[in-house]
PDB file of C-alpha atoms in Angstrom:
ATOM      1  CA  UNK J   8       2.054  18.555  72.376  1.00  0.00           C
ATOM      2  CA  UNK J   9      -1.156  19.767  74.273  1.00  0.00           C
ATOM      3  CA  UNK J  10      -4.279  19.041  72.973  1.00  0.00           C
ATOM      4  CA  UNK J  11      -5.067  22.590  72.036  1.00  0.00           C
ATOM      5  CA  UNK J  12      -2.154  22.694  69.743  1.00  0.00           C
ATOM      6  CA  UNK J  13      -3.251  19.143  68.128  1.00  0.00           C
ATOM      7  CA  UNK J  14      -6.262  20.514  67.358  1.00  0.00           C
ATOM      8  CA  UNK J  15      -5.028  23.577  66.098  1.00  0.00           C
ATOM      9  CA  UNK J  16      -2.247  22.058  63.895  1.00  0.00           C
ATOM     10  CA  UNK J  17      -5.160  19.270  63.080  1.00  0.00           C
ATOM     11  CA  UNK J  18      -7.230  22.415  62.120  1.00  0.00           C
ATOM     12  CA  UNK J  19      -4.242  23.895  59.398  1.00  0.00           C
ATOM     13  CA  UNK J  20      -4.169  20.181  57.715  1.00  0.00           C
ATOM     14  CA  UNK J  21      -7.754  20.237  57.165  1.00  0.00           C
ATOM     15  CA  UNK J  22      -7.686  23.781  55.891  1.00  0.00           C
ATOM     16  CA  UNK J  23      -4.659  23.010  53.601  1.00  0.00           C
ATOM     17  CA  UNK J  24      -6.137  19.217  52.485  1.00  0.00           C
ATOM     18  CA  UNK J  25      -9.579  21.544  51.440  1.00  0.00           C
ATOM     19  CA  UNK J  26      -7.323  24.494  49.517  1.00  0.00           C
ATOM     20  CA  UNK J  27      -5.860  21.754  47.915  1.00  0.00           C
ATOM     21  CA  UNK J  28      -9.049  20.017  46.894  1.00  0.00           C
ATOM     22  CA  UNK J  29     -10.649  23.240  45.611  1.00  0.00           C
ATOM     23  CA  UNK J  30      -7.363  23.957  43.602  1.00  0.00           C
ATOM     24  CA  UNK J  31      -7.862  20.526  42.148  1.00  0.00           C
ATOM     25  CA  UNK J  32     -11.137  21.235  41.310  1.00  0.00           C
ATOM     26  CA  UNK J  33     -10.674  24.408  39.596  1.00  0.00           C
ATOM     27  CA  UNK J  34      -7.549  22.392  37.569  1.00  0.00           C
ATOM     28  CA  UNK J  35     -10.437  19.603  36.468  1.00  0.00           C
ATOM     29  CA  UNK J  36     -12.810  22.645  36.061  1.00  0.00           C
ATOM     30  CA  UNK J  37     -10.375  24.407  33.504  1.00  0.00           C
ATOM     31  CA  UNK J  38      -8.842  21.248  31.746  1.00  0.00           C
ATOM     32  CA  UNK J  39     -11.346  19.179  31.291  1.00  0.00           C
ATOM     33  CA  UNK J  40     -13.174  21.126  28.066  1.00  0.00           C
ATOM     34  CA  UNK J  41      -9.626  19.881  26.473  1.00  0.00           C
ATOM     35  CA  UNK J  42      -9.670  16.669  27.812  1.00  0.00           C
ATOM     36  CA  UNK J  43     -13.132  15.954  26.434  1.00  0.00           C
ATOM     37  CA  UNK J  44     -12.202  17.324  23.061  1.00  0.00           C
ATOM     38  CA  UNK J  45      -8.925  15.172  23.271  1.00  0.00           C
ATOM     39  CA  UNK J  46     -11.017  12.019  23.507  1.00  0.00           C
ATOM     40  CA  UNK J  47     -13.569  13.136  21.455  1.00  0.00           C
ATOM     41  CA  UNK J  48     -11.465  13.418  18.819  1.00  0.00           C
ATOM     42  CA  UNK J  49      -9.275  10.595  19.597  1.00  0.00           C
ATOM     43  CA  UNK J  50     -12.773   8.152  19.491  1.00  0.00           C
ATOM     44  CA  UNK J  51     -13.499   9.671  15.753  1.00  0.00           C
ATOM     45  CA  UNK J  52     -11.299   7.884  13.808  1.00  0.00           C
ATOM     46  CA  UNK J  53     -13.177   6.923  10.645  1.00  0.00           C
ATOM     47  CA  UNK J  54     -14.067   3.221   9.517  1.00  0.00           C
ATOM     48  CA  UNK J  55     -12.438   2.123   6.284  1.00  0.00           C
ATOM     49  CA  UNK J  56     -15.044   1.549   3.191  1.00  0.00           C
ATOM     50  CA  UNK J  57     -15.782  -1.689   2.215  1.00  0.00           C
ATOM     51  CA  UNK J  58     -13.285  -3.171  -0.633  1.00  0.00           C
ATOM     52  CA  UNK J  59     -16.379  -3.639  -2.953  1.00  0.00           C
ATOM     53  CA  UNK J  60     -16.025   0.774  -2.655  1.00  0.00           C
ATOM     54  CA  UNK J  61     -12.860   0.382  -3.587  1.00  0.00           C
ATOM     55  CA  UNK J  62     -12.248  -1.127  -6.828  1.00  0.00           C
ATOM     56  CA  UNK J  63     -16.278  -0.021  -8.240  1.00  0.00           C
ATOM     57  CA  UNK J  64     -15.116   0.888 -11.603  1.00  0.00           C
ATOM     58  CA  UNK J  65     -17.986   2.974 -11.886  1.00  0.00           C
ATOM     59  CA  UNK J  66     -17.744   4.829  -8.689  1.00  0.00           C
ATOM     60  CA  UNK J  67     -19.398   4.004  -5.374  1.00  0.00           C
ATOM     61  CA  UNK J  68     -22.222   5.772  -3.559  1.00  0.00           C
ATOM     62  CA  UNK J  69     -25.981   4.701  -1.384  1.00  0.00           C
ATOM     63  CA  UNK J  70     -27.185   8.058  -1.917  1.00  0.00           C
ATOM     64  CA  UNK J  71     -29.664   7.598  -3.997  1.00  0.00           C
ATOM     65  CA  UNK J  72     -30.013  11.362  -5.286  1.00  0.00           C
ATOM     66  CA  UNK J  73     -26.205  11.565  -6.230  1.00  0.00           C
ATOM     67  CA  UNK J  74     -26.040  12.390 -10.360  1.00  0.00           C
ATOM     68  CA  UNK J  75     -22.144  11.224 -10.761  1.00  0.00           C
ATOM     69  CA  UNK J  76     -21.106   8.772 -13.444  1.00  0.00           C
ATOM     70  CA  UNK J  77     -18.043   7.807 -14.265  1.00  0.00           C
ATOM     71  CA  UNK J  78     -16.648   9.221 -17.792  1.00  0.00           C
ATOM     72  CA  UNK J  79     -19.102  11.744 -18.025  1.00  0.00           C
ATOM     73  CA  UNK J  80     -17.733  15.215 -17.061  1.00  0.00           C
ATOM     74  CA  UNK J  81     -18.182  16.857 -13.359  1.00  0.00           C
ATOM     75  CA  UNK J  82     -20.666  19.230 -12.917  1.00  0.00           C
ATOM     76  CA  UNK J  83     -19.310  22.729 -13.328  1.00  0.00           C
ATOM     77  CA  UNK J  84     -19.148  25.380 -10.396  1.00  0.00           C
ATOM     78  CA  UNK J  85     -17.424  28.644  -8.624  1.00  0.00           C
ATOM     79  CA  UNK J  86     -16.577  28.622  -4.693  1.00  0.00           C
ATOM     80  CA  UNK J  87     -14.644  31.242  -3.011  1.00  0.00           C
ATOM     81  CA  UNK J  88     -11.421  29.686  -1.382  1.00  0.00           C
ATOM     82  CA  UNK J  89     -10.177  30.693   1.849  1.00  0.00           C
ATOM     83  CA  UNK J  90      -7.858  33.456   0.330  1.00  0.00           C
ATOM     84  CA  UNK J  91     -10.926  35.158  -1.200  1.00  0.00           C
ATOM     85  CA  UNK J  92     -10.456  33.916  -4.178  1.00  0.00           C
ATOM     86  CA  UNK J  93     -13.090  32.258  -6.496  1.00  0.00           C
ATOM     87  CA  UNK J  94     -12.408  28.468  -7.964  1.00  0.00           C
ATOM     88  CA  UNK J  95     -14.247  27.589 -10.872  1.00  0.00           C
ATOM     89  CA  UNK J  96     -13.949  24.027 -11.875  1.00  0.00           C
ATOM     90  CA  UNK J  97     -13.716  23.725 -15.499  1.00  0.00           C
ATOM     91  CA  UNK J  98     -10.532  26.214 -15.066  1.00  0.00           C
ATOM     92  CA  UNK J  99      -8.288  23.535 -13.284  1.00  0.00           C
ATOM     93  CA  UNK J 100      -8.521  21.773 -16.895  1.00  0.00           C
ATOM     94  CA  UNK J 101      -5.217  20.533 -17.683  1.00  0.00           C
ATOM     95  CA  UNK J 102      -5.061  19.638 -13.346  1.00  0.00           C
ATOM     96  CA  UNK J 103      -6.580  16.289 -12.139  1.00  0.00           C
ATOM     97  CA  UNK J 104      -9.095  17.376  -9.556  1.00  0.00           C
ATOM     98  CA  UNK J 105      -9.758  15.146  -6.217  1.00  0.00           C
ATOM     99  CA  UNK J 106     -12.630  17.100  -4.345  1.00  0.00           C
ATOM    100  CA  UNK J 107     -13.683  16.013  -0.932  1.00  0.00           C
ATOM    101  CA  UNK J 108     -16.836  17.036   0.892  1.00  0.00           C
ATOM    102  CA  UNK J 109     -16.840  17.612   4.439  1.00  0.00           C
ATOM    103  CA  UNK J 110     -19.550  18.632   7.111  1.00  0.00           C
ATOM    104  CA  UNK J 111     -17.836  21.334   8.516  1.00  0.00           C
ATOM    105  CA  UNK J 112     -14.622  22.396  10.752  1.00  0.00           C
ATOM    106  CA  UNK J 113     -17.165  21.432  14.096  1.00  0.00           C
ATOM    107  CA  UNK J 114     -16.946  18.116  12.804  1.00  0.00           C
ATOM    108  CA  UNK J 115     -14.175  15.531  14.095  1.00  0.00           C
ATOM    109  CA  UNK J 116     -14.805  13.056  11.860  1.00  0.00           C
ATOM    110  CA  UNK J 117     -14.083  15.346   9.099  1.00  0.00           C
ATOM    111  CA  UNK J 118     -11.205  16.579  10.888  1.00  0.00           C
ATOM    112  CA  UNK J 119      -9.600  12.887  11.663  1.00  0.00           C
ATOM    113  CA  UNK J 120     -10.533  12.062   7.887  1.00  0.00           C
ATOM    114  CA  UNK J 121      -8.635  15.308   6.268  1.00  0.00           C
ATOM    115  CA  UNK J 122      -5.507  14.661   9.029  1.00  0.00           C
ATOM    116  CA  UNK J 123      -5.452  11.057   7.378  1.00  0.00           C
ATOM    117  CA  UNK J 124      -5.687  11.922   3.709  1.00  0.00           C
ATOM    118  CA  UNK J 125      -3.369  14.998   4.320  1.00  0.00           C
ATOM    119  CA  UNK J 126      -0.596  12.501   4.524  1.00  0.00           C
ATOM    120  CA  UNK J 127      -1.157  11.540   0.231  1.00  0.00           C
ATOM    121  CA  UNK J 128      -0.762  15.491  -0.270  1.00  0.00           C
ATOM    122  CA  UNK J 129       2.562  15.391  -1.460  1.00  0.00           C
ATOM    123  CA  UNK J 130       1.657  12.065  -3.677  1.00  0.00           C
ATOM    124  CA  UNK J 131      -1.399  13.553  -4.893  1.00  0.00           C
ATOM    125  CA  UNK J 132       1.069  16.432  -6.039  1.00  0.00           C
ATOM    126  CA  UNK J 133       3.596  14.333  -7.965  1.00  0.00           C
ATOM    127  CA  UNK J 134       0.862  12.757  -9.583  1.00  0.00           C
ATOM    128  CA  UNK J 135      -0.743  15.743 -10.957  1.00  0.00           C
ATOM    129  CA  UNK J 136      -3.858  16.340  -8.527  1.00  0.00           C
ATOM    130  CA  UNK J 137      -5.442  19.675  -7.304  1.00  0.00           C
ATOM    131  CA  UNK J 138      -7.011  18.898  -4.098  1.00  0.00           C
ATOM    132  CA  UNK J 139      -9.726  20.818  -2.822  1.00  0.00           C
ATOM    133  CA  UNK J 140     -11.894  20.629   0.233  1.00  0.00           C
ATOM    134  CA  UNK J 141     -15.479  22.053   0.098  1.00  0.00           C
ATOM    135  CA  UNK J 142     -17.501  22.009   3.145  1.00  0.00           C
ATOM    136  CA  UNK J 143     -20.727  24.802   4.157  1.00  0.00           C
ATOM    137  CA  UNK J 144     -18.065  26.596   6.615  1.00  0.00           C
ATOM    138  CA  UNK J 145     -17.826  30.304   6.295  1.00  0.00           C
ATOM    139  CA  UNK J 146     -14.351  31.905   6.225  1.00  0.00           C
ATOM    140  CA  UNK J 147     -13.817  31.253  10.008  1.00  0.00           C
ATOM    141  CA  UNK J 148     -14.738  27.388  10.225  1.00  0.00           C
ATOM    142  CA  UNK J 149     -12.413  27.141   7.159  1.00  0.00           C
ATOM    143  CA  UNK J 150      -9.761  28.826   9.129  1.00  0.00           C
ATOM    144  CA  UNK J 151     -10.366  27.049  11.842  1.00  0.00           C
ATOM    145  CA  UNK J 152      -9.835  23.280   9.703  1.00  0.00           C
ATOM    146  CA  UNK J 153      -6.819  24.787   8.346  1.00  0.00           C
ATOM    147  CA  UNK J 154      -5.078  25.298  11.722  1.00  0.00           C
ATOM    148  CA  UNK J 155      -5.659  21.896  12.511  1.00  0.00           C
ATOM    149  CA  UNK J 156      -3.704  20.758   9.219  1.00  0.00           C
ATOM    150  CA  UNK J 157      -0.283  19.852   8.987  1.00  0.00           C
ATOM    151  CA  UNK J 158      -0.417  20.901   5.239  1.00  0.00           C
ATOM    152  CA  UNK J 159      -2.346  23.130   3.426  1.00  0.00           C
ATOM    153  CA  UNK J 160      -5.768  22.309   1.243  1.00  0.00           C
ATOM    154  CA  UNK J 161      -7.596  24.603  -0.830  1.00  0.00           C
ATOM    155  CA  UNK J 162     -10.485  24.867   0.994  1.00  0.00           C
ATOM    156  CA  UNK J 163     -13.856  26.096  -1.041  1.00  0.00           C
ATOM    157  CA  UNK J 164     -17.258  27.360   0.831  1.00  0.00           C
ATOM    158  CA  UNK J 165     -20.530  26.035  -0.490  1.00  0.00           C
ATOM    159  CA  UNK J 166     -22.088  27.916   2.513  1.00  0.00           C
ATOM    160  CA  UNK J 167     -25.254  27.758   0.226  1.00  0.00           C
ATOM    161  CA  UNK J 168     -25.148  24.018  -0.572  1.00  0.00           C
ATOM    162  CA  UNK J 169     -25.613  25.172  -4.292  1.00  0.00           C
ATOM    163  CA  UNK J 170     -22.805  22.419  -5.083  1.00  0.00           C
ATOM    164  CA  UNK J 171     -23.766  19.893  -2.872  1.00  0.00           C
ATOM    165  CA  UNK J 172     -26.954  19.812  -4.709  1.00  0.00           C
ATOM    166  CA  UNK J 173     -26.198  19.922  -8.057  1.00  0.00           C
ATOM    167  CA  UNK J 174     -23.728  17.067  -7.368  1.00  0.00           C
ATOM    168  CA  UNK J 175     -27.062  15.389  -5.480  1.00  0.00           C
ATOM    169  CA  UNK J 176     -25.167  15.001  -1.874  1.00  0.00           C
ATOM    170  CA  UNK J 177     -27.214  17.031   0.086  1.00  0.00           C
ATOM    171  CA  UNK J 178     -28.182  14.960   3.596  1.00  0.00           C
ATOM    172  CA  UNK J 179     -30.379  17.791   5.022  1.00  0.00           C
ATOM    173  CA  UNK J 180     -30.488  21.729   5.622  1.00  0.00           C
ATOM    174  CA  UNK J 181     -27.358  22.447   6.340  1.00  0.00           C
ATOM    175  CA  UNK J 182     -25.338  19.383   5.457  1.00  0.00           C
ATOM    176  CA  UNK J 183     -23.695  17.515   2.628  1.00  0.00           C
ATOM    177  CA  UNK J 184     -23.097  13.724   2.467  1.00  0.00           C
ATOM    178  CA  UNK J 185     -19.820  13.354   2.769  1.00  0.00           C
ATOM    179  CA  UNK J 186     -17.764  12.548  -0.567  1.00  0.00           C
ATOM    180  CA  UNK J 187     -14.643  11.712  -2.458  1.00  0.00           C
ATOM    181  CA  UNK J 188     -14.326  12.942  -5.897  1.00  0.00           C
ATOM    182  CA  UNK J 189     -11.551  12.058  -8.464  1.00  0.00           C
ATOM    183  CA  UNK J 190     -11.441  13.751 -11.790  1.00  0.00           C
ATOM    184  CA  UNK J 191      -9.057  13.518 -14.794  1.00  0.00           C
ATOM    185  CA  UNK J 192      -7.219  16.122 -16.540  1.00  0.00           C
ATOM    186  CA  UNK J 193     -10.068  17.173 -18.618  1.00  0.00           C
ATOM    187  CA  UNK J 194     -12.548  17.250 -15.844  1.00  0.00           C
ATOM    188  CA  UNK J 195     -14.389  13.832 -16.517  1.00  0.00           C
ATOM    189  CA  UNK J 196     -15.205  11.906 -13.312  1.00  0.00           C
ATOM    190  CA  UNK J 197     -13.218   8.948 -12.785  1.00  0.00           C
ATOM    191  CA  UNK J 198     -13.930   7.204  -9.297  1.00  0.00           C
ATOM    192  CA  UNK J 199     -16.126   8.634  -6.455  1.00  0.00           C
ATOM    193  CA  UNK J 200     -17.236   7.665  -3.090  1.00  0.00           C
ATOM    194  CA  UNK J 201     -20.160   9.193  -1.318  1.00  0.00           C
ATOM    195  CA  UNK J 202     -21.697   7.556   1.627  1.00  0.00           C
ATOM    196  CA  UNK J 203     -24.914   8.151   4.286  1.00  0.00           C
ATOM    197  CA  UNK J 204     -22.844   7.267   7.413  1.00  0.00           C
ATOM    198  CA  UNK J 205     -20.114  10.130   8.292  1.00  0.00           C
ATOM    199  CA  UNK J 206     -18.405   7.756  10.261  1.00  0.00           C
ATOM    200  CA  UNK J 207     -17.454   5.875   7.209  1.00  0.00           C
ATOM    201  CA  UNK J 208     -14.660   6.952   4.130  1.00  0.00           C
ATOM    202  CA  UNK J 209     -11.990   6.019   2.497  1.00  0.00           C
ATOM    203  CA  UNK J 210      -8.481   6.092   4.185  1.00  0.00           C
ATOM    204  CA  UNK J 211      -5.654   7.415   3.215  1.00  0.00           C
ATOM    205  CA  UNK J 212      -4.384   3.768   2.022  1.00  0.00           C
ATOM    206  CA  UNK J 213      -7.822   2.830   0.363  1.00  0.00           C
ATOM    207  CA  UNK J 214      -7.565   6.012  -1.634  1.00  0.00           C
ATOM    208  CA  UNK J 215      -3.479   5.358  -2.780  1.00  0.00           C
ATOM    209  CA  UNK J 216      -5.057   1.639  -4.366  1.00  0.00           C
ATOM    210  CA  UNK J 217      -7.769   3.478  -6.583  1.00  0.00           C
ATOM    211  CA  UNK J 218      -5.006   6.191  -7.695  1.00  0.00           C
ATOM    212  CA  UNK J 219      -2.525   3.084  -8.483  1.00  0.00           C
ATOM    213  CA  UNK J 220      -5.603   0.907 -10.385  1.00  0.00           C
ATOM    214  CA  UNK J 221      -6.273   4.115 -12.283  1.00  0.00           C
ATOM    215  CA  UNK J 222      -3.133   5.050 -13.288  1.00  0.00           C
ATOM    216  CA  UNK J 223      -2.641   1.504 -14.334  1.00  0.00           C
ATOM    217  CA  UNK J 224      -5.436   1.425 -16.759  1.00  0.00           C
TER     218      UNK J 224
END
């Protein structure tokens, strides 16, 4: 081989080592919006609640502006669902009620947590429960938690917060605190959880024990 065709066959490699590096680079370019959402969502798993949480008889929360008590009946209220329909509480009389606020479809600790408690849907069912999930999101964002569920909530807009405050959650603005609501068949509260830190709520496991100590009582 002469030396002008080692350089020139020299010269192809580099030009096909740098096509290949700029391919890679648009590849990395494209993907990695999904990778980072990937791991941003596989690093938001929520932390368990404390046990004390768990088995407060008379509900658990270190809000201070939150107005629930056990046995005394949940605040009444209207939210339109993602079908267009309007909710109103005192209606699902007759229906336990578990009622879970979220901060939004954006955020993936409320995603992780509804993926985890999705899994007692079918228990929650057989044992009588109405489950709905109330968050600020508009029609879209509600859409858009619903496509990331294996099975379907009823999920409720309080794009106004008017719920979130007369329950006493609100944590600022535009968000709630999030919570976990049970209610019996006649709409009286019986256990709640509502916590500052959004990185914090009951699992899926944590909230089977309170529906077996209630049901036991």
């Amino acid at each position: 081989m002469t030396k002008i065709t080692a350089k020139i066959c020299l010269s192809f490699k580099e030009q096909d080592s740098l096509t290949n590096t700029r391919i890679d680079i648009v590849k990395i370019k494209t993907y990695l919006p999904l990778l980072c959402a990937v791991a941003l969502l596989a690093a938001c798993d929520n932390d368990p609640v404390s046990e004390t949480a768990i088995i407060a008889e008379a509900g658990y929360s270190d809000v201070a502006s939150a107005t629930l008590e056990v046995g005394l009946p949940a605040p009444d209220f209207s939210l339109q669902s993602l079908n267009d329909d309007w909710v109103k509480l005192s209606q699902l009389r007759g229906n336990k009620v578990l009622m879970i606020f979220y901060r939004g479809h954006w955020c993936p600790f409320c995603v992780g947590h509804l993926q985890d408690i999705q899994i007692m849907l079918p228990e929650l069912e057989k044992r009588g429960y109405q489950v709905l999930a109330i968050s600020p999101d508009d029609a879209t964002g509600m859409q858009k938690m619903a496509e990331r569920m294996d099975r379907p909530y009823q999920f409720l807009s309080d794009a106004d917060l008017a719920v979130t405050d007369l329950y006493g959650i609100r944590k600022d603005e535009e968000l709630p605190h999030p919570a976990m609501i049970l209610l019996d068949d006649q709409g009286i509260v019986q256990w709640f959880y509502i916590g500052e830190d959004y990185k914090t709520r009951p699992s899926a496991t944590q909230l089977q024990q309170v529906l077996d100590r209630l049901d036991s009582q």
